[in-house]
Amino acid sequence: MANDKTTDSAQGNTNDANARVQELIKFVKIKEKPVELTGHYEVPCIKPDSFIDVKPQLLSSVEQLQRLGYPTAGLIPDWKEVFLKKMDEILKKYRSVKLFLDICVRCGACTDKCHYFIGTADPRNMPVARAELMRKVYRRYFTWQGKLFGSKFVNGSDLSEELLAVWYTYFYQCSECRRCAVFCPYGIDTAEITMAAREILNSVGLVQKYMHEIIDKAQTIGNNLGMQQNAIVNALEFVQDELQETTEIPDIQVPIDVEGADVLFVTPSADFFASPHIESLYGYAKVFHQAGISWTMSTHASEGGNFGLFVHNYGHMKKINKRIWEAARDLKVKRVIGGECGHMWRVLSSYSNTMFGPFDWLDSRYPRPQHICEFTLDLLNRGALKIDKTANDEFVVTMHDSCQVARGLEMGGTEFGQFEIPRGVIRGVCNRFEDMPENTIRERTFCCGAGQGLLGDDMIATRVKGAIPRMQAYSYAKREKGVNFVALICAICKAQLSKMFPTYGIPMEEVGGIHQLVGRAIVLGAKEGI
Ligand code: SF4
Ligand code: SF4
Ligand code: SF4
């Protein structure tokens, strides 16, 4: 009987803990007003806890949680053990995370570099403070001093429901953009700490909704939007019909599942119909047509994006990425090219080869996936595309460097290719290009404010605040240089900025893809030869 009572009381405590945590991380709808656009962003005076109520919704679908391999009933009974076990596993597996926890000297160089801190003034959004949430647990449970003398001795944190709620809040106010790492003298990458924290939160049953619904759709159906194969075929046929009608070229195509094509082209599924994304799809098709290169898209690999990256879950990332590898193998293509998507590019260029071994049946001149900007710039440089730049004369164009490209990996095998190649394409198709201020572009670029799982409507307050540095930089370029179009190569940035521009009083038509500009300038018809 005594044992039964103990069990009942333990169960009661667990239920209480779960209920407390659910209450603490309850989704609260908050709408934030945009600030006035002055052309400059200010580093704010701190306002402690100003954004503590802003957190994403939890995933509650039991079927989806089961499919993804997560606990299905919220916080699990033995959450403290599982939390520490998962953290231990991460520290052993990813030595960089352990190193980042060990070597911070609190120099403060990163404190004012995060767009979410600049926007919200909440001190926990300073990168060093965000990382400190994990560091305090690390010091308490993973150092001998913490183990022996407890949290006070090492300025650590004991695990508690309140701490979990703070983790869930602030590790979902980080877009893993890595800007802070550029300014840290030790190269500490808070994005990696955020990813690790999200993995730990998932393991104890706190699973964010927006991102995991997308991961589930990408794994079970094949794309982030959950479009079935016939819907993909219909959407792409519609794009092809539109292209044939508007260009009056009957043989321009958007090929699907063509075995033996030279190129497998993968892109985010948003490109199939979202605006302004679809304009770039028209541009890609025109480039392939005019270059005379056989290409195909795939219903099996109908998604370029890979949200597995955002939750530090290589299992998810690998499963999603594998479709691209399988499609390339099954369609017997010679090269793989990726469209305009920041994190797709990072996964394709940085992780594909190590996840699946080399794509060694590909043409040896293109042994790894290429970016569409590399492909297009090469054609432009060789004079293989006929271009009428005046078609874009209504625009003074600037470029938003998407973080996952800018701070991901070089492009085209050249140093700084990720900055110069996209700009080379823009300059190749437009007469007027102006950069935004130097401290907001290239390796120091600011996130659009919605990366890495924060694009859902539940995070709108964070999105509005996190967009401030980019909006101020754009408004500066607009006022001082007459800029009226921002070109991007990231599907999430396109979605975020085309919502933020009108929020800040700028027309959404001023946001678009680089290949939207290419599509406007390319002169179809007589081939120049490649
Ligand atoms: S990775 Fe980006 S969003 Fe996260 S703390 Fe650093 S600057 Fe902020
Ligand atoms: S810049 Fe680096 S070392 Fe300095 S406080 Fe930030 S994370 Fe720590
Ligand atoms: S959404 Fe775009 S700007 Fe934001 S983190 Fe991702 S790539 Fe960077």
Coordinates of C-alpha atoms and ligand atoms in Angstrom, one line a residue:
M1 CA 0.0 0.0 0.0
A2 CA 2.8 2.4 1.0
N3 CA 4.4 1.8 -2.4
D4 CA 1.0 2.4 -4.2
K5 CA 0.7 5.7 -2.4
T6 CA 4.3 6.7 -3.3
T7 CA 3.5 5.9 -7.0
D8 CA 0.2 7.8 -6.8
S9 CA 2.0 10.8 -5.4
A10 CA 4.8 10.6 -7.9
Q11 CA 2.3 10.4 -10.7
G12 CA 0.5 13.4 -9.2
N13 CA 3.7 15.4 -9.0
T14 CA 4.4 14.6 -12.7
N15 CA 0.9 15.6 -13.8
D16 CA 1.4 18.8 -11.8
A17 CA 4.7 19.5 -13.4
N18 CA 3.3 18.9 -16.8
A19 CA 0.3 21.2 -16.1
R20 CA 2.6 23.9 -14.6
V21 CA 4.9 23.8 -17.7
Q22 CA 1.9 23.8 -20.1
E23 CA 0.7 26.9 -18.2
L24 CA 4.1 28.6 -18.2
I25 CA 4.6 28.1 -21.9
K26 CA 1.1 28.8 -22.9
F27 CA 0.9 30.5 -26.3
V28 CA -0.2 34.1 -25.9
K29 CA -1.2 36.1 -28.9
I30 CA 0.7 39.3 -28.9
K31 CA 0.8 41.8 -31.8
E32 CA 3.7 44.2 -31.8
K33 CA 3.6 47.6 -33.5
P34 CA 6.4 48.4 -36.0
V35 CA 8.7 51.2 -35.2
E36 CA 9.2 54.3 -37.3
L37 CA 11.6 53.9 -40.1
T38 CA 14.4 56.5 -39.6
G39 CA 17.1 54.7 -41.6
H40 CA 19.1 53.8 -38.5
Y41 CA 18.6 51.1 -35.9
E42 CA 19.4 51.9 -32.3
V43 CA 20.9 49.6 -29.7
P44 CA 18.2 49.7 -27.0
C45 CA 18.3 50.2 -23.3
I46 CA 17.4 46.8 -21.7
K47 CA 13.9 46.0 -20.7
P48 CA 14.1 42.8 -18.7
D49 CA 11.4 40.2 -19.5
S50 CA 9.8 42.4 -22.2
F51 CA 9.4 39.4 -24.5
I52 CA 9.0 36.6 -22.0
D53 CA 5.4 36.0 -23.0
V54 CA 6.2 35.5 -26.7
K55 CA 6.7 31.8 -27.5
P56 CA 5.5 29.4 -30.2
Q57 CA 2.6 27.0 -30.0
L58 CA 3.3 23.4 -29.0
L59 CA 2.5 20.5 -31.3
S60 CA -0.4 18.5 -29.9
S61 CA -1.2 16.1 -32.7
V62 CA -0.5 12.6 -31.2
E63 CA -0.1 11.0 -34.7
Q64 CA 2.5 13.6 -35.8
L65 CA 4.4 13.4 -32.5
Q66 CA 4.4 9.6 -32.8
R67 CA 5.6 9.6 -36.4
L68 CA 8.4 12.1 -35.5
G69 CA 9.4 9.9 -32.5
Y70 CA 8.6 12.4 -29.7
P71 CA 6.7 11.9 -26.5
T72 CA 3.0 12.4 -27.1
A73 CA 1.6 13.8 -23.8
G74 CA 3.6 16.9 -23.1
L75 CA 6.3 16.9 -20.5
I76 CA 7.4 13.4 -19.7
P77 CA 7.4 12.1 -16.1
D78 CA 11.1 11.5 -15.9
W79 CA 12.0 14.7 -17.7
K80 CA 15.0 15.7 -15.6
E81 CA 16.8 12.4 -16.3
V82 CA 16.0 12.5 -20.0
F83 CA 17.0 16.2 -20.2
L84 CA 20.4 15.5 -18.7
K85 CA 20.9 12.3 -20.7
K86 CA 20.2 14.1 -23.9
M87 CA 22.5 17.0 -23.0
D88 CA 25.2 14.6 -22.1
E89 CA 24.8 12.8 -25.5
I90 CA 25.0 16.1 -27.3
L91 CA 28.1 17.3 -25.4
K92 CA 29.8 14.1 -26.3
K93 CA 28.7 13.9 -29.9
Y94 CA 29.0 17.6 -30.9
R95 CA 32.3 18.7 -29.4
S96 CA 31.7 22.3 -30.7
V97 CA 28.8 22.7 -28.4
K98 CA 30.9 21.7 -25.4
L99 CA 33.7 24.0 -26.5
F100 CA 31.2 27.0 -26.9
L101 CA 30.0 26.4 -23.4
D102 CA 33.5 26.3 -22.0
I103 CA 35.3 29.2 -23.7
C104 CA 33.1 32.2 -23.5
V105 CA 34.9 35.0 -21.6
R106 CA 31.9 37.3 -21.2
C107 CA 33.7 40.0 -23.3
G108 CA 30.3 41.3 -24.4
A109 CA 31.2 41.7 -28.1
C110 CA 28.1 39.8 -29.1
T111 CA 25.6 41.5 -26.9
D112 CA 24.2 44.1 -29.3
K113 CA 24.6 42.0 -32.5
C114 CA 21.3 40.1 -32.4
H115 CA 18.3 41.5 -34.3
Y116 CA 16.0 40.1 -31.7
F117 CA 17.8 42.0 -28.9
I118 CA 17.9 45.1 -31.0
G119 CA 14.2 44.7 -31.7
T120 CA 12.9 43.5 -28.3
A121 CA 15.4 45.1 -25.8
D122 CA 14.9 41.9 -23.8
P123 CA 18.4 41.2 -22.3
R124 CA 17.8 37.4 -22.6
N125 CA 17.9 38.0 -26.3
M126 CA 21.6 39.0 -26.1
P127 CA 23.4 36.0 -27.6
V128 CA 25.7 35.6 -24.5
A129 CA 22.6 35.6 -22.3
R130 CA 20.8 33.1 -24.5
A131 CA 23.8 30.8 -24.4
E132 CA 24.1 31.3 -20.7
L133 CA 20.8 29.5 -20.2
M134 CA 22.5 26.3 -21.3
R135 CA 25.8 27.2 -19.8
K136 CA 24.3 27.5 -16.3
V137 CA 22.9 24.0 -16.6
Y138 CA 26.2 22.8 -17.9
R139 CA 28.1 24.3 -15.0
R140 CA 25.7 22.8 -12.5
Y141 CA 25.5 19.2 -13.9
F142 CA 28.5 18.7 -16.1
T143 CA 31.4 20.2 -14.1
W144 CA 32.9 18.6 -11.1
Q145 CA 32.6 21.8 -9.1
G146 CA 28.9 22.0 -9.9
K147 CA 28.3 18.3 -9.1
L148 CA 30.1 18.6 -5.8
F149 CA 29.0 22.0 -4.5
G150 CA 25.8 22.8 -6.3
S151 CA 24.5 25.6 -8.4
K152 CA 25.3 28.5 -6.2
F153 CA 29.0 27.7 -6.2
V154 CA 29.2 27.7 -9.9
N155 CA 26.6 30.3 -10.8
G156 CA 24.6 27.5 -12.3
S157 CA 20.9 26.6 -12.6
D158 CA 19.0 23.6 -11.1
L159 CA 16.5 22.1 -13.4
S160 CA 13.0 23.3 -12.7
E161 CA 9.7 23.8 -14.6
E162 CA 10.4 27.6 -14.6
L163 CA 13.8 27.1 -16.2
L164 CA 12.2 24.9 -18.9
A165 CA 9.7 27.6 -19.7
V166 CA 12.5 30.2 -20.0
W167 CA 14.4 27.8 -22.3
Y168 CA 11.3 27.2 -24.5
T169 CA 10.8 31.0 -24.7
Y170 CA 14.2 32.2 -25.6
F171 CA 15.5 29.3 -27.7
Y172 CA 12.6 30.1 -29.9
Q173 CA 13.5 33.8 -30.1
C174 CA 16.7 32.9 -32.0
S175 CA 16.7 32.3 -35.7
E176 CA 20.1 30.5 -35.7
C177 CA 21.3 33.2 -38.1
R178 CA 24.9 33.1 -36.7
R179 CA 25.5 36.8 -36.9
C180 CA 26.7 36.8 -33.3
A181 CA 29.4 34.3 -34.2
V182 CA 30.9 36.7 -36.7
F183 CA 31.6 39.2 -33.9
C184 CA 32.7 36.8 -31.2
P185 CA 36.5 36.8 -30.9
Y186 CA 36.3 33.0 -30.2
G187 CA 33.8 32.2 -32.9
I188 CA 31.2 31.0 -30.5
D189 CA 28.2 30.1 -32.5
T190 CA 25.1 30.6 -30.4
A191 CA 23.0 29.1 -33.3
E192 CA 24.5 25.7 -32.5
I193 CA 23.6 26.1 -28.8
T194 CA 20.0 27.0 -29.8
M195 CA 19.8 23.9 -32.0
A196 CA 21.1 21.7 -29.2
A197 CA 18.6 23.3 -26.8
R198 CA 15.7 22.6 -29.1
E199 CA 16.8 19.0 -29.4
I200 CA 16.8 18.7 -25.6
L201 CA 13.4 20.3 -25.3
N202 CA 11.9 18.0 -28.0
S203 CA 13.3 15.0 -26.1
V204 CA 11.3 15.8 -22.9
G205 CA 8.1 16.5 -24.8
L206 CA 8.1 20.2 -25.6
V207 CA 7.8 20.1 -29.3
Q208 CA 7.2 23.3 -31.3
K209 CA 4.2 23.1 -33.7
Y210 CA 5.0 25.1 -36.8
M211 CA 8.3 23.5 -37.6
H212 CA 7.4 20.0 -36.8
E213 CA 4.2 20.0 -38.8
I214 CA 6.4 20.9 -41.7
I215 CA 9.1 18.3 -40.9
D216 CA 6.3 15.7 -40.7
K217 CA 4.8 16.7 -44.1
A218 CA 8.2 16.8 -45.7
Q219 CA 8.9 13.2 -44.5
T220 CA 5.6 11.7 -45.1
I221 CA 4.4 13.5 -48.2
G222 CA 7.6 14.9 -49.6
N223 CA 7.3 18.7 -49.3
N224 CA 6.7 21.4 -46.7
L225 CA 3.3 22.3 -48.0
G226 CA 2.0 18.8 -48.0
M227 CA 1.2 18.8 -51.7
Q228 CA 0.4 15.3 -53.1
Q229 CA 2.1 14.3 -56.3
N230 CA -0.9 15.1 -58.6
A231 CA -1.1 18.6 -57.0
I232 CA 2.6 19.2 -57.8
V233 CA 2.1 18.1 -61.4
N234 CA -0.9 20.3 -61.7
A235 CA 0.9 23.3 -60.2
L236 CA 3.9 22.9 -62.5
E237 CA 1.7 22.3 -65.5
F238 CA 0.0 25.6 -64.7
V239 CA 3.4 27.4 -64.5
Q240 CA 4.3 25.9 -67.9
D241 CA 1.0 27.0 -69.5
E242 CA 1.5 30.5 -68.1
L243 CA 5.0 30.6 -69.4
Q244 CA 4.1 29.4 -72.9
E245 CA 1.2 31.9 -73.1
T246 CA 3.2 34.9 -71.8
T247 CA 6.3 34.2 -73.8
E248 CA 4.5 32.9 -76.9
I249 CA 7.1 30.2 -77.0
P250 CA 5.3 26.9 -77.2
D251 CA 8.2 24.6 -76.4
I252 CA 9.3 26.3 -73.1
Q253 CA 8.8 23.7 -70.4
V254 CA 8.8 22.9 -66.8
P255 CA 9.7 19.2 -67.0
I256 CA 8.7 16.8 -64.3
D257 CA 10.3 13.4 -63.6
V258 CA 12.1 13.2 -66.9
E259 CA 14.6 10.3 -66.7
G260 CA 18.0 11.0 -68.3
A261 CA 17.7 14.8 -68.0
D262 CA 21.1 16.5 -67.5
V263 CA 20.0 18.5 -64.4
L264 CA 17.8 17.7 -61.4
F265 CA 16.5 21.0 -60.2
V266 CA 15.2 21.2 -56.6
T267 CA 13.7 24.3 -55.0
P268 CA 11.4 25.1 -52.1
S269 CA 7.8 24.1 -52.7
A270 CA 6.8 27.7 -52.0
D271 CA 8.2 28.5 -55.5
F272 CA 5.3 26.4 -57.1
F273 CA 2.7 29.1 -56.4
A274 CA 3.5 31.5 -53.5
S275 CA 4.1 35.1 -54.3
P276 CA 6.8 36.5 -55.0
H277 CA 8.5 33.0 -55.1
I278 CA 6.8 31.8 -58.3
E279 CA 8.3 34.7 -60.2
S280 CA 11.7 33.1 -59.7
L281 CA 10.4 29.8 -61.0
Y282 CA 9.5 31.5 -64.2
G283 CA 13.0 32.9 -64.3
Y284 CA 14.7 29.4 -63.7
A285 CA 12.6 27.9 -66.5
K286 CA 13.6 30.6 -68.9
V287 CA 17.3 30.2 -68.1
F288 CA 17.2 26.5 -68.6
H289 CA 15.2 26.9 -71.8
Q290 CA 17.5 29.5 -73.2
A291 CA 20.7 27.7 -72.2
G292 CA 19.3 24.6 -74.0
I293 CA 20.1 22.3 -71.1
S294 CA 17.8 19.4 -70.4
W295 CA 16.4 19.6 -66.8
T296 CA 13.8 18.2 -64.7
M297 CA 12.0 18.7 -61.4
S298 CA 10.9 15.7 -59.4
T299 CA 7.7 14.8 -57.7
H300 CA 9.7 12.6 -55.3
A301 CA 12.1 15.4 -54.3
S302 CA 9.5 18.2 -54.4
E303 CA 11.1 20.1 -51.6
G304 CA 14.4 21.8 -51.4
G305 CA 13.9 23.2 -47.9
N306 CA 15.0 21.1 -44.9
F307 CA 13.6 22.1 -41.5
G308 CA 15.5 19.2 -39.9
L309 CA 18.5 21.5 -39.8
F310 CA 16.7 23.9 -37.4
V311 CA 16.1 21.3 -34.6
H312 CA 19.6 19.8 -34.6
N313 CA 18.0 16.5 -35.6
Y314 CA 20.2 14.8 -38.2
G315 CA 17.7 11.9 -38.5
H316 CA 15.0 14.3 -39.7
M317 CA 17.5 16.3 -41.9
K318 CA 18.8 13.1 -43.5
K319 CA 15.4 11.7 -44.2
I320 CA 14.3 14.8 -46.0
N321 CA 17.5 15.2 -47.9
K322 CA 17.5 11.6 -48.9
R323 CA 14.7 12.2 -51.4
I324 CA 17.0 14.5 -53.4
W325 CA 19.7 11.9 -53.5
E326 CA 17.2 9.2 -54.5
A327 CA 15.6 11.4 -57.2
A328 CA 19.1 12.2 -58.6
R329 CA 19.9 8.5 -58.7
D330 CA 16.6 7.3 -60.1
L331 CA 16.4 10.0 -62.8
K332 CA 20.0 9.3 -63.7
V333 CA 20.9 13.0 -63.9
K334 CA 24.4 14.4 -64.3
R335 CA 24.1 17.3 -62.0
V336 CA 22.0 18.7 -59.2
I337 CA 21.1 22.4 -59.0
G338 CA 19.3 24.1 -56.1
G339 CA 17.0 27.1 -56.4
E340 CA 16.6 30.1 -54.2
C341 CA 16.5 28.9 -50.6
G342 CA 18.9 29.7 -47.7
H343 CA 18.8 26.7 -45.5
M344 CA 18.3 24.3 -48.5
W345 CA 21.6 25.6 -49.8
R346 CA 23.4 25.1 -46.5
V347 CA 22.1 21.5 -46.2
L348 CA 22.8 20.7 -49.8
S349 CA 26.3 22.2 -49.9
S350 CA 27.5 21.5 -46.4
Y351 CA 25.9 18.2 -45.4
S352 CA 24.6 16.2 -48.4
N353 CA 27.9 14.6 -49.3
T354 CA 28.7 13.5 -45.8
M355 CA 25.2 12.3 -45.1
F356 CA 25.0 10.0 -48.2
G357 CA 28.6 9.6 -49.3
P358 CA 29.7 11.3 -52.6
F359 CA 27.2 11.8 -55.4
D360 CA 29.8 10.0 -57.4
W361 CA 27.7 9.1 -60.4
L362 CA 27.4 12.8 -61.3
D363 CA 29.4 14.5 -64.0
S364 CA 32.9 14.9 -62.5
R365 CA 32.8 18.6 -63.4
Y366 CA 29.9 19.1 -61.0
P367 CA 30.6 16.6 -58.1
R368 CA 28.4 18.3 -55.6
P369 CA 25.1 20.2 -55.9
Q370 CA 25.3 23.7 -57.3
H371 CA 23.4 26.9 -56.7
I372 CA 21.2 28.3 -59.4
C373 CA 23.1 31.6 -59.1
E374 CA 26.4 29.8 -59.9
F375 CA 24.8 28.2 -63.0
T376 CA 23.2 31.5 -64.2
L377 CA 26.3 33.6 -63.6
D378 CA 28.4 31.1 -65.6
L379 CA 26.0 31.4 -68.5
L380 CA 26.0 35.2 -68.3
N381 CA 29.8 35.3 -68.2
R382 CA 30.0 33.1 -71.2
G383 CA 27.5 35.3 -73.1
A384 CA 25.2 32.3 -73.4
L385 CA 22.1 34.3 -72.4
K386 CA 20.8 37.3 -74.4
I387 CA 19.9 40.0 -71.8
D388 CA 18.1 43.2 -72.0
K389 CA 18.9 45.0 -68.8
T390 CA 16.5 47.9 -69.6
A391 CA 13.7 45.5 -68.7
N392 CA 14.6 46.1 -65.1
D393 CA 15.2 49.9 -65.4
E394 CA 12.3 50.7 -63.2
F395 CA 14.2 49.2 -60.3
V396 CA 17.1 50.4 -58.2
V397 CA 18.0 47.0 -56.8
T398 CA 19.6 46.1 -53.5
M399 CA 20.4 42.6 -52.1
H400 CA 19.5 41.1 -48.7
D401 CA 22.1 38.4 -48.0
S402 CA 20.2 35.5 -46.5
C403 CA 22.1 34.3 -43.4
Q404 CA 22.1 30.6 -44.2
V405 CA 23.9 31.4 -47.5
A406 CA 26.1 34.3 -46.2
R407 CA 27.3 32.4 -43.2
G408 CA 26.8 28.9 -44.6
L409 CA 29.5 28.0 -47.1
E410 CA 31.2 29.5 -50.0
M411 CA 29.5 29.3 -53.4
G412 CA 31.0 28.3 -56.7
G413 CA 34.3 27.2 -55.1
T414 CA 35.5 30.8 -54.8
E415 CA 36.2 32.8 -51.7
F416 CA 33.3 35.1 -50.9
G417 CA 31.4 33.5 -53.8
Q418 CA 28.2 33.5 -51.7
F419 CA 28.3 37.3 -51.8
E420 CA 29.8 38.0 -55.2
I421 CA 28.0 35.4 -57.3
P422 CA 24.4 36.5 -56.5
R423 CA 25.5 40.2 -56.9
G424 CA 27.1 39.2 -60.2
V425 CA 23.8 37.8 -61.4
I426 CA 21.9 41.0 -60.4
R427 CA 24.5 43.2 -62.0
G428 CA 24.3 41.0 -65.1
V429 CA 20.6 41.7 -65.5
C430 CA 20.0 45.2 -64.0
N431 CA 21.6 48.5 -64.7
R432 CA 21.2 49.9 -61.3
F433 CA 22.4 48.2 -58.1
E434 CA 23.2 49.7 -54.7
D435 CA 24.2 47.9 -51.5
M436 CA 22.6 48.6 -48.1
P437 CA 25.0 49.8 -45.4
E438 CA 28.1 47.7 -45.0
N439 CA 27.3 46.6 -41.4
T440 CA 24.0 45.0 -42.5
I441 CA 25.2 43.0 -45.5
R442 CA 27.5 40.1 -46.5
E443 CA 28.9 38.2 -43.5
R444 CA 27.4 40.9 -41.2
T445 CA 24.0 40.6 -42.7
F446 CA 20.9 40.8 -40.5
C447 CA 18.3 38.0 -40.5
C448 CA 15.0 38.9 -42.0
G449 CA 13.5 38.1 -38.5
A450 CA 11.7 34.8 -39.2
G451 CA 14.3 32.2 -39.9
Q452 CA 14.6 28.7 -38.4
G453 CA 11.0 27.9 -37.5
L454 CA 9.9 31.4 -36.5
L455 CA 7.8 32.2 -39.6
G456 CA 4.5 31.1 -38.1
D457 CA 1.8 33.6 -37.2
D458 CA 2.3 32.6 -33.5
M459 CA 5.6 34.4 -33.7
I460 CA 4.4 37.6 -35.4
A461 CA 5.5 39.9 -32.5
T462 CA 9.0 38.5 -32.7
R463 CA 9.0 38.7 -36.4
V464 CA 8.0 42.4 -36.4
K465 CA 10.6 43.3 -33.9
G466 CA 13.3 41.1 -35.4
A467 CA 12.9 42.7 -38.8
I468 CA 13.8 46.2 -37.5
P469 CA 17.5 46.2 -38.4
R470 CA 16.8 45.0 -42.0
M471 CA 13.9 47.4 -42.4
Q472 CA 15.9 50.3 -41.2
A473 CA 18.8 49.4 -43.5
Y474 CA 16.4 49.1 -46.5
S475 CA 14.7 52.4 -45.7
Y476 CA 18.2 54.1 -45.5
A477 CA 19.1 52.7 -49.0
K478 CA 15.7 53.8 -50.3
R479 CA 16.0 57.3 -49.0
E480 CA 19.7 57.9 -49.8
K481 CA 20.1 55.9 -53.0
G482 CA 16.6 55.6 -54.4
V483 CA 16.5 51.8 -53.9
N484 CA 13.0 50.3 -54.6
F485 CA 13.6 46.6 -54.9
V486 CA 15.3 44.0 -52.6
A487 CA 16.4 40.8 -54.3
L488 CA 16.8 37.6 -52.2
I489 CA 17.7 34.0 -52.5
C490 CA 15.8 32.6 -49.6
A491 CA 12.1 31.4 -49.5
I492 CA 11.7 32.2 -45.9
C493 CA 13.1 35.7 -46.3
K494 CA 10.8 36.3 -49.2
A495 CA 7.8 35.3 -47.2
Q496 CA 8.8 37.3 -44.1
L497 CA 9.9 40.5 -45.9
S498 CA 6.8 40.5 -48.2
K499 CA 4.8 40.6 -45.0
M500 CA 7.0 43.0 -43.1
F501 CA 7.3 45.6 -45.9
P502 CA 3.6 46.5 -45.9
T503 CA 3.7 46.3 -42.0
Y504 CA 6.4 49.0 -42.2
G505 CA 4.6 51.0 -44.9
I506 CA 6.6 49.9 -47.9
P507 CA 4.9 48.1 -50.8
M508 CA 5.3 44.3 -50.8
E509 CA 6.1 44.5 -54.6
E510 CA 9.5 45.8 -53.6
V511 CA 10.5 42.2 -52.5
G512 CA 11.4 39.5 -55.0
G513 CA 13.9 36.8 -56.1
I514 CA 17.0 37.3 -58.1
H515 CA 15.7 35.0 -60.8
Q516 CA 12.6 37.2 -60.9
L517 CA 14.9 39.9 -62.3
V518 CA 16.7 37.4 -64.5
G519 CA 13.3 36.2 -65.9
R520 CA 12.3 39.8 -66.8
A521 CA 15.6 40.6 -68.6
I522 CA 16.3 37.5 -70.5
V523 CA 15.5 37.7 -74.2
L524 CA 14.1 34.4 -75.3
G525 CA 14.3 33.2 -78.9
A526 CA 17.5 33.0 -80.9
K527 CA 20.1 31.0 -78.9
E528 CA 23.4 32.6 -78.3
G529 CA 25.2 29.2 -78.0
I530 CA 26.8 28.0 -74.9
Ligands
SF4_1 S1 22.2 33.1 -33.9 FE1 21.3 35.0 -34.6 S2 19.3 35.0 -33.6 FE2 20.5 33.6 -32.5 S3 21.5 34.7 -30.9 FE3 22.9 34.8 -32.6 S4 22.4 36.7 -33.6 FE4 20.6 36.2 -32.3
SF4_2 S1 31.4 37.6 -28.0 FE1 31.9 35.4 -27.6 S2 33.2 35.4 -25.8 FE2 32.3 37.4 -25.9 S3 30.5 37.3 -24.6 FE3 29.8 36.8 -26.7 S4 29.9 34.6 -26.9 FE4 31.2 35.2 -25.0
SF4_3 S1 15.1 33.3 -43.1 FE1 16.6 34.1 -44.4 S2 17.5 35.9 -43.3 FE2 16.4 34.7 -41.8 S3 17.8 33.2 -41.0 FE3 17.0 32.2 -42.7 S4 18.3 32.7 -44.4 FE4 18.7 34.1 -42.8

